């Protein structure tokens, strides 16, 4: 009761939950963007090798890479049909439309040879040699 003998009035403000949720969502979005940019910058620092696929021809068919390091292979399909970089040993595959560019990142390799091929043109065989 108040001094005048009446009931006490308690004012309840609007819940602040949506405002707090917005701040949390903003922080999550900023963290995700930072992680994405860090991953992109890290992939750009990898030793990079180029591979051209052209309707059953691989250029180069032999790629020498450093052993014990992650690597990036930039794949370009210059052919008129689809191409697919595939390696059973490396557990990698990447399908490319005509004129498309992409890349695969490969975990550090032990010294040795790792076969790859164009799954749409079985005669196109190549090898990655880790030294």
JSON list of C-alpha atoms in Angstrom, two decimals:
[
{"chain": "A", "resi": 1, "resn": "UNK", "atom": "CA", "xyz": [0.00, 0.00, 0.00]},
{"chain": "A", "resi": 2, "resn": "UNK", "atom": "CA", "xyz": [1.11, 3.53, -0.63]},
{"chain": "A", "resi": 3, "resn": "UNK", "atom": "CA", "xyz": [1.00, 6.49, 1.79]},
{"chain": "A", "resi": 4, "resn": "UNK", "atom": "CA", "xyz": [-2.47, 7.48, 0.59]},
{"chain": "A", "resi": 5, "resn": "UNK", "atom": "CA", "xyz": [-3.76, 4.03, 1.51]},
{"chain": "A", "resi": 6, "resn": "UNK", "atom": "CA", "xyz": [-4.26, 2.86, -2.10]},
{"chain": "A", "resi": 7, "resn": "UNK", "atom": "CA", "xyz": [-2.84, -0.15, -3.80]},
{"chain": "A", "resi": 8, "resn": "UNK", "atom": "CA", "xyz": [0.69, 0.07, -5.11]},
{"chain": "A", "resi": 9, "resn": "UNK", "atom": "CA", "xyz": [0.99, 0.19, -8.88]},
{"chain": "A", "resi": 10, "resn": "UNK", "atom": "CA", "xyz": [3.83, -1.66, -10.50]},
{"chain": "A", "resi": 11, "resn": "UNK", "atom": "CA", "xyz": [4.74, -0.69, -14.02]},
{"chain": "A", "resi": 12, "resn": "UNK", "atom": "CA", "xyz": [6.16, -3.41, -16.18]},
{"chain": "A", "resi": 13, "resn": "UNK", "atom": "CA", "xyz": [8.17, -2.27, -19.16]},
{"chain": "A", "resi": 14, "resn": "UNK", "atom": "CA", "xyz": [8.01, -3.94, -22.53]},
{"chain": "A", "resi": 15, "resn": "UNK", "atom": "CA", "xyz": [10.05, -7.13, -22.66]},
{"chain": "A", "resi": 16, "resn": "UNK", "atom": "CA", "xyz": [13.61, -6.56, -23.90]},
{"chain": "A", "resi": 17, "resn": "UNK", "atom": "CA", "xyz": [13.93, -10.04, -25.36]},
{"chain": "A", "resi": 18, "resn": "UNK", "atom": "CA", "xyz": [13.68, -9.06, -29.08]},
{"chain": "A", "resi": 19, "resn": "UNK", "atom": "CA", "xyz": [16.34, -6.36, -28.64]},
{"chain": "A", "resi": 20, "resn": "UNK", "atom": "CA", "xyz": [18.69, -8.82, -26.91]},
{"chain": "A", "resi": 21, "resn": "UNK", "atom": "CA", "xyz": [18.02, -11.45, -29.54]},
{"chain": "A", "resi": 22, "resn": "UNK", "atom": "CA", "xyz": [18.89, -8.94, -32.28]},
{"chain": "A", "resi": 23, "resn": "UNK", "atom": "CA", "xyz": [22.25, -8.21, -30.58]},
{"chain": "A", "resi": 24, "resn": "UNK", "atom": "CA", "xyz": [23.01, -11.93, -30.32]},
{"chain": "A", "resi": 25, "resn": "UNK", "atom": "CA", "xyz": [22.08, -12.50, -33.98]},
{"chain": "A", "resi": 26, "resn": "UNK", "atom": "CA", "xyz": [24.32, -9.59, -35.01]},
{"chain": "A", "resi": 27, "resn": "UNK", "atom": "CA", "xyz": [27.25, -11.07, -33.06]},
{"chain": "A", "resi": 28, "resn": "UNK", "atom": "CA", "xyz": [26.70, -14.50, -34.62]},
{"chain": "A", "resi": 29, "resn": "UNK", "atom": "CA", "xyz": [26.58, -12.98, -38.11]},
{"chain": "A", "resi": 30, "resn": "UNK", "atom": "CA", "xyz": [29.81, -11.05, -37.50]},
{"chain": "A", "resi": 31, "resn": "UNK", "atom": "CA", "xyz": [31.54, -14.18, -36.18]},
{"chain": "A", "resi": 32, "resn": "UNK", "atom": "CA", "xyz": [30.40, -16.21, -39.19]},
{"chain": "A", "resi": 33, "resn": "UNK", "atom": "CA", "xyz": [31.61, -13.53, -41.62]},
{"chain": "A", "resi": 34, "resn": "UNK", "atom": "CA", "xyz": [34.99, -13.37, -39.86]},
{"chain": "A", "resi": 35, "resn": "UNK", "atom": "CA", "xyz": [35.38, -17.16, -40.02]},
{"chain": "A", "resi": 36, "resn": "UNK", "atom": "CA", "xyz": [34.41, -17.19, -43.70]},
{"chain": "A", "resi": 37, "resn": "UNK", "atom": "CA", "xyz": [36.94, -14.51, -44.57]},
{"chain": "A", "resi": 38, "resn": "UNK", "atom": "CA", "xyz": [39.65, -16.23, -42.54]},
{"chain": "A", "resi": 39, "resn": "UNK", "atom": "CA", "xyz": [38.98, -19.51, -44.37]},
{"chain": "A", "resi": 40, "resn": "UNK", "atom": "CA", "xyz": [39.12, -17.77, -47.74]},
{"chain": "A", "resi": 41, "resn": "UNK", "atom": "CA", "xyz": [42.39, -16.06, -46.90]},
{"chain": "A", "resi": 42, "resn": "UNK", "atom": "CA", "xyz": [43.84, -19.33, -45.65]},
{"chain": "A", "resi": 43, "resn": "UNK", "atom": "CA", "xyz": [42.89, -21.18, -48.87]},
{"chain": "A", "resi": 44, "resn": "UNK", "atom": "CA", "xyz": [44.54, -18.40, -50.89]},
{"chain": "A", "resi": 45, "resn": "UNK", "atom": "CA", "xyz": [47.85, -19.06, -49.07]},
{"chain": "A", "resi": 46, "resn": "UNK", "atom": "CA", "xyz": [48.01, -22.73, -50.12]},
{"chain": "A", "resi": 47, "resn": "UNK", "atom": "CA", "xyz": [50.44, -23.94, -52.79]},
{"chain": "A", "resi": 48, "resn": "UNK", "atom": "CA", "xyz": [48.25, -23.81, -55.91]},
{"chain": "A", "resi": 49, "resn": "UNK", "atom": "CA", "xyz": [48.44, -25.88, -59.08]},
{"chain": "A", "resi": 50, "resn": "UNK", "atom": "CA", "xyz": [46.41, -25.48, -62.27]},
{"chain": "A", "resi": 51, "resn": "UNK", "atom": "CA", "xyz": [44.68, -28.25, -64.23]},
{"chain": "A", "resi": 52, "resn": "UNK", "atom": "CA", "xyz": [42.89, -27.77, -67.55]},
{"chain": "A", "resi": 53, "resn": "UNK", "atom": "CA", "xyz": [40.31, -30.33, -68.66]},
{"chain": "A", "resi": 54, "resn": "UNK", "atom": "CA", "xyz": [39.31, -30.23, -72.33]},
{"chain": "A", "resi": 55, "resn": "UNK", "atom": "CA", "xyz": [36.99, -32.95, -73.67]},
{"chain": "A", "resi": 56, "resn": "UNK", "atom": "CA", "xyz": [39.14, -35.88, -72.55]},
{"chain": "A", "resi": 57, "resn": "UNK", "atom": "CA", "xyz": [42.52, -34.15, -72.42]},
{"chain": "A", "resi": 58, "resn": "UNK", "atom": "CA", "xyz": [44.26, -33.18, -69.18]},
{"chain": "A", "resi": 59, "resn": "UNK", "atom": "CA", "xyz": [46.88, -30.45, -69.08]},
{"chain": "A", "resi": 60, "resn": "UNK", "atom": "CA", "xyz": [49.10, -31.22, -67.29]},
{"chain": "A", "resi": 61, "resn": "UNK", "atom": "CA", "xyz": [48.48, -34.94, -66.84]},
{"chain": "A", "resi": 62, "resn": "UNK", "atom": "CA", "xyz": [51.21, -35.05, -64.17]},
{"chain": "A", "resi": 63, "resn": "UNK", "atom": "CA", "xyz": [51.18, -32.60, -61.27]},
{"chain": "A", "resi": 64, "resn": "UNK", "atom": "CA", "xyz": [54.13, -32.57, -58.86]},
{"chain": "A", "resi": 65, "resn": "UNK", "atom": "CA", "xyz": [53.26, -31.25, -55.39]},
{"chain": "A", "resi": 66, "resn": "UNK", "atom": "CA", "xyz": [55.08, -30.96, -52.05]},
{"chain": "A", "resi": 67, "resn": "UNK", "atom": "CA", "xyz": [54.44, -33.87, -49.67]},
{"chain": "A", "resi": 68, "resn": "UNK", "atom": "CA", "xyz": [53.18, -33.08, -46.19]},
{"chain": "A", "resi": 69, "resn": "UNK", "atom": "CA", "xyz": [51.37, -29.85, -47.17]},
{"chain": "A", "resi": 70, "resn": "UNK", "atom": "CA", "xyz": [47.77, -29.01, -47.99]},
{"chain": "A", "resi": 71, "resn": "UNK", "atom": "CA", "xyz": [47.46, -28.04, -51.63]},
{"chain": "A", "resi": 72, "resn": "UNK", "atom": "CA", "xyz": [44.91, -26.42, -53.88]},
{"chain": "A", "resi": 73, "resn": "UNK", "atom": "CA", "xyz": [44.27, -27.51, -57.46]},
{"chain": "A", "resi": 74, "resn": "UNK", "atom": "CA", "xyz": [42.44, -24.97, -59.62]},
{"chain": "A", "resi": 75, "resn": "UNK", "atom": "CA", "xyz": [40.46, -26.89, -62.23]},
{"chain": "A", "resi": 76, "resn": "UNK", "atom": "CA", "xyz": [39.19, -25.29, -65.45]},
{"chain": "A", "resi": 77, "resn": "UNK", "atom": "CA", "xyz": [36.97, -27.01, -68.00]},
{"chain": "A", "resi": 78, "resn": "UNK", "atom": "CA", "xyz": [37.78, -25.51, -71.41]},
{"chain": "A", "resi": 79, "resn": "UNK", "atom": "CA", "xyz": [35.91, -28.24, -73.28]},
{"chain": "A", "resi": 80, "resn": "UNK", "atom": "CA", "xyz": [32.48, -28.19, -74.92]},
{"chain": "A", "resi": 81, "resn": "UNK", "atom": "CA", "xyz": [31.07, -30.86, -72.60]},
{"chain": "A", "resi": 82, "resn": "UNK", "atom": "CA", "xyz": [30.98, -31.45, -68.86]},
{"chain": "A", "resi": 83, "resn": "UNK", "atom": "CA", "xyz": [34.10, -32.70, -67.09]},
{"chain": "A", "resi": 84, "resn": "UNK", "atom": "CA", "xyz": [34.65, -34.28, -63.69]},
{"chain": "A", "resi": 85, "resn": "UNK", "atom": "CA", "xyz": [37.88, -34.24, -61.73]},
{"chain": "A", "resi": 86, "resn": "UNK", "atom": "CA", "xyz": [37.83, -37.46, -59.72]},
{"chain": "A", "resi": 87, "resn": "UNK", "atom": "CA", "xyz": [40.33, -39.32, -57.56]},
{"chain": "A", "resi": 88, "resn": "UNK", "atom": "CA", "xyz": [39.25, -42.44, -55.70]},
{"chain": "A", "resi": 89, "resn": "UNK", "atom": "CA", "xyz": [42.52, -42.47, -53.72]},
{"chain": "A", "resi": 90, "resn": "UNK", "atom": "CA", "xyz": [42.07, -38.87, -52.60]},
{"chain": "A", "resi": 91, "resn": "UNK", "atom": "CA", "xyz": [38.28, -39.15, -52.18]},
{"chain": "A", "resi": 92, "resn": "UNK", "atom": "CA", "xyz": [37.72, -36.05, -54.28]},
{"chain": "A", "resi": 93, "resn": "UNK", "atom": "CA", "xyz": [35.38, -35.28, -57.13]},
{"chain": "A", "resi": 94, "resn": "UNK", "atom": "CA", "xyz": [34.31, -32.05, -58.76]},
{"chain": "A", "resi": 95, "resn": "UNK", "atom": "CA", "xyz": [31.93, -31.74, -61.72]},
{"chain": "A", "resi": 96, "resn": "UNK", "atom": "CA", "xyz": [32.41, -28.74, -64.00]},
{"chain": "A", "resi": 97, "resn": "UNK", "atom": "CA", "xyz": [30.11, -27.42, -66.70]},
{"chain": "A", "resi": 98, "resn": "UNK", "atom": "CA", "xyz": [31.69, -26.28, -69.98]},
{"chain": "A", "resi": 99, "resn": "UNK", "atom": "CA", "xyz": [33.71, -23.11, -69.33]},
{"chain": "A", "resi": 100, "resn": "UNK", "atom": "CA", "xyz": [33.50, -23.48, -65.54]},
{"chain": "A", "resi": 101, "resn": "UNK", "atom": "CA", "xyz": [36.31, -22.97, -63.02]},
{"chain": "A", "resi": 102, "resn": "UNK", "atom": "CA", "xyz": [36.55, -24.49, -59.55]},
{"chain": "A", "resi": 103, "resn": "UNK", "atom": "CA", "xyz": [39.10, -25.89, -57.14]},
{"chain": "A", "resi": 104, "resn": "UNK", "atom": "CA", "xyz": [39.77, -28.78, -54.79]},
{"chain": "A", "resi": 105, "resn": "UNK", "atom": "CA", "xyz": [41.79, -28.60, -51.60]},
{"chain": "A", "resi": 106, "resn": "UNK", "atom": "CA", "xyz": [43.73, -31.74, -50.77]},
{"chain": "A", "resi": 107, "resn": "UNK", "atom": "CA", "xyz": [44.98, -32.67, -47.31]},
{"chain": "A", "resi": 108, "resn": "UNK", "atom": "CA", "xyz": [48.71, -33.20, -46.78]},
{"chain": "A", "resi": 109, "resn": "UNK", "atom": "CA", "xyz": [49.90, -36.20, -48.80]},
{"chain": "A", "resi": 110, "resn": "UNK", "atom": "CA", "xyz": [52.48, -38.83, -48.03]},
{"chain": "A", "resi": 111, "resn": "UNK", "atom": "CA", "xyz": [55.18, -39.10, -50.72]},
{"chain": "A", "resi": 112, "resn": "UNK", "atom": "CA", "xyz": [53.83, -41.13, -53.62]},
{"chain": "A", "resi": 113, "resn": "UNK", "atom": "CA", "xyz": [51.56, -41.12, -56.66]},
{"chain": "A", "resi": 114, "resn": "UNK", "atom": "CA", "xyz": [47.83, -40.46, -56.59]},
{"chain": "A", "resi": 115, "resn": "UNK", "atom": "CA", "xyz": [45.75, -41.12, -59.69]},
{"chain": "A", "resi": 116, "resn": "UNK", "atom": "CA", "xyz": [42.96, -38.88, -60.94]},
{"chain": "A", "resi": 117, "resn": "UNK", "atom": "CA", "xyz": [40.77, -38.93, -64.04]},
{"chain": "A", "resi": 118, "resn": "UNK", "atom": "CA", "xyz": [37.92, -37.26, -65.89]},
{"chain": "A", "resi": 119, "resn": "UNK", "atom": "CA", "xyz": [34.89, -39.40, -65.07]},
{"chain": "A", "resi": 120, "resn": "UNK", "atom": "CA", "xyz": [33.10, -38.24, -68.24]},
{"chain": "A", "resi": 121, "resn": "UNK", "atom": "CA", "xyz": [36.10, -39.17, -70.42]},
{"chain": "A", "resi": 122, "resn": "UNK", "atom": "CA", "xyz": [37.57, -42.35, -68.96]},
{"chain": "A", "resi": 123, "resn": "UNK", "atom": "CA", "xyz": [40.64, -42.22, -71.23]},
{"chain": "A", "resi": 124, "resn": "UNK", "atom": "CA", "xyz": [41.74, -38.97, -69.53]},
{"chain": "A", "resi": 125, "resn": "UNK", "atom": "CA", "xyz": [44.05, -40.21, -66.76]},
{"chain": "A", "resi": 126, "resn": "UNK", "atom": "CA", "xyz": [46.44, -38.15, -64.66]},
{"chain": "A", "resi": 127, "resn": "UNK", "atom": "CA", "xyz": [48.63, -38.44, -61.60]},
{"chain": "A", "resi": 128, "resn": "UNK", "atom": "CA", "xyz": [49.54, -36.20, -58.67]},
{"chain": "A", "resi": 129, "resn": "UNK", "atom": "CA", "xyz": [53.07, -36.92, -57.48]},
{"chain": "A", "resi": 130, "resn": "UNK", "atom": "CA", "xyz": [53.83, -35.88, -53.90]},
{"chain": "A", "resi": 131, "resn": "UNK", "atom": "CA", "xyz": [57.57, -35.42, -53.24]}
]
